[in-house]
CSV table of C-alpha atoms in Angstrom, one decimal:
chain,number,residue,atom,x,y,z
A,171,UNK,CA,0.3,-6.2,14.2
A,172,UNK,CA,3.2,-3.7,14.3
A,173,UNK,CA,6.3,-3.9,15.2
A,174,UNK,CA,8.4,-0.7,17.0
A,175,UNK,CA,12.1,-0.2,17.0
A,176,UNK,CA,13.2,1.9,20.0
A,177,UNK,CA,15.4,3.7,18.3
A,178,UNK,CA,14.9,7.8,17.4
A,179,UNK,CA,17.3,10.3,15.7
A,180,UNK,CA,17.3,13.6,17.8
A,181,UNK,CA,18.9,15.3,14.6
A,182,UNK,CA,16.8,13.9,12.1
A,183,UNK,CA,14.1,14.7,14.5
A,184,UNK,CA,12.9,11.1,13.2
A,185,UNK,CA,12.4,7.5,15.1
A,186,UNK,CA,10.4,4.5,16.0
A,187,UNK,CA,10.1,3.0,12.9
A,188,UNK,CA,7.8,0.5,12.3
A,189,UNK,CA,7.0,-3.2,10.5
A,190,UNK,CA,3.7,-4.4,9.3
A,191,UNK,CA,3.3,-8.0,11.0
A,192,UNK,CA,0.5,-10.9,10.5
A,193,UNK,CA,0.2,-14.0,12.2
A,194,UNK,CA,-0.3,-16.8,10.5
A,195,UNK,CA,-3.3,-19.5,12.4
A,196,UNK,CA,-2.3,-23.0,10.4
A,197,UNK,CA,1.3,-22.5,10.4
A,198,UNK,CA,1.6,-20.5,14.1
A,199,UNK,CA,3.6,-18.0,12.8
A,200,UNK,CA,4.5,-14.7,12.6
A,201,UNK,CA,5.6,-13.2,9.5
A,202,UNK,CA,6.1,-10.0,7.5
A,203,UNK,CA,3.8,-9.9,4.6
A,204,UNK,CA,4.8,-8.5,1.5
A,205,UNK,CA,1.9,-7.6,-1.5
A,206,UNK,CA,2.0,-6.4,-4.9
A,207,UNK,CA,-1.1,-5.2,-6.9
A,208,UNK,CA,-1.3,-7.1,-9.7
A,209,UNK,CA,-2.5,-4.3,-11.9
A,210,UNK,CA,0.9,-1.7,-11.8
A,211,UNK,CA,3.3,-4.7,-9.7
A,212,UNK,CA,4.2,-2.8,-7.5
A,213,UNK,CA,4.3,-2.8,-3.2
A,214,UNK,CA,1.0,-1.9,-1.2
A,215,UNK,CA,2.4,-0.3,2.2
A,216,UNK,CA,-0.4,-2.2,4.5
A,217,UNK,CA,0.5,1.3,6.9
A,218,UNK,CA,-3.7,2.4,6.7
A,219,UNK,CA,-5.4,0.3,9.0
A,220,UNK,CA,-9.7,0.6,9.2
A,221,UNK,CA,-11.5,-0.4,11.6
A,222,UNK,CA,-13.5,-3.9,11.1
A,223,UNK,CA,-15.4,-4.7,8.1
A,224,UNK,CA,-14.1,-5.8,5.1
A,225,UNK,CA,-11.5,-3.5,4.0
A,226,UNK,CA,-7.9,-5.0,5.4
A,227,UNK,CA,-5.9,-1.8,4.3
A,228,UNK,CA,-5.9,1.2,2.1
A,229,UNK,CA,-3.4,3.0,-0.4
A,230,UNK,CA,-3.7,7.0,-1.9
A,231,UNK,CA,-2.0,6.6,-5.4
A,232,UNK,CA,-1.1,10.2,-6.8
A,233,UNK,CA,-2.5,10.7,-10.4
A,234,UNK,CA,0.7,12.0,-11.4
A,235,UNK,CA,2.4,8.8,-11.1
A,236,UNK,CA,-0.3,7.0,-12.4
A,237,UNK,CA,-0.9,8.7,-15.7
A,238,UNK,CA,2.9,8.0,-16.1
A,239,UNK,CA,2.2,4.3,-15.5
A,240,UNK,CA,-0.8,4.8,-17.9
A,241,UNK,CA,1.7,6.4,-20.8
A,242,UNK,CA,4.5,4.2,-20.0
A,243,UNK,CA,1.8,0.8,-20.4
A,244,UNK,CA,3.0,-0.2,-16.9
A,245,UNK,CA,-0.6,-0.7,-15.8
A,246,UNK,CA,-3.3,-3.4,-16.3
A,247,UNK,CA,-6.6,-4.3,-15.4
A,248,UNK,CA,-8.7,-1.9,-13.3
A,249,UNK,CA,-6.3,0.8,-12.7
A,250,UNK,CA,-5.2,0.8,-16.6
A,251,UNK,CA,-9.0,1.7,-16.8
A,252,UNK,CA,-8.9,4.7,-13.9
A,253,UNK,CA,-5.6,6.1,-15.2
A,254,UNK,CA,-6.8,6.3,-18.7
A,255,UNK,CA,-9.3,9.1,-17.6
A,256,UNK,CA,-7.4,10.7,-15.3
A,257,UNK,CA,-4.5,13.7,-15.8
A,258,UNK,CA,-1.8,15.3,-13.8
A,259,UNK,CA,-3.8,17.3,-11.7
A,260,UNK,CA,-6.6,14.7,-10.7
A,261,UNK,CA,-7.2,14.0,-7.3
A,262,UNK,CA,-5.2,11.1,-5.8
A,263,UNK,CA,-6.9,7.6,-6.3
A,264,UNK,CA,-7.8,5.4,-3.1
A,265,UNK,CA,-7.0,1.8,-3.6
A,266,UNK,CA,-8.7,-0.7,-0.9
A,267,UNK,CA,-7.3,-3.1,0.0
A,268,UNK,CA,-9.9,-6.0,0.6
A,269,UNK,CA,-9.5,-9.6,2.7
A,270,UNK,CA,-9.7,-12.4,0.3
A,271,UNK,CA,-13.0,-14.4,0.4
């Protein structure tokens, strides 16, 4: 779910922002989520929202930023993996986001 401010900036030429929502079945709730990959700790945006299946969300990481991760040894796991063959002007990397099983 989403939730829309009614506001918009005529200057800026900018509005209606936006917050990610989920509800939460045991507890009745609704909440904003927050997630981290646990391979470079930082934020997923959950902003990329597919259609059904199994994939909840998805995330385009530049290879810029990831090689400097990679460098910096700010990465682990998987992604430590895909930055260490990757270079400044690879294409971006899509990270999906999947529902835990």
């Amino acid at each position: 779910m989403q939730a829309i401010e009614k506001v918009f900036n005529f200057e800026k030429g900018r509005g209606f922002p936006s917050s990610d929502l989920m509800y939460d079945k045991q507890e009745a709730a609704v909440f904003k989520p927050v997630v981290f990959n646990a391979d470079n700790d930082k934020r997923v945006e959950l902003v990329m929202h597919p259609e059904g299946g199994e994939i909840a969300s998805f995330q385009s990481l530049s290879a810029d930023q990831l090689v400097e991760g990679y460098q910096n040894n700010e990465l682990k796991g998987r992604l430590k993996e895909i930055a260490g063959r990757l270079n400044e002007e690879s294409n971006p990397v899509i990270m999906l986001v999947k529902y835990k099983k």
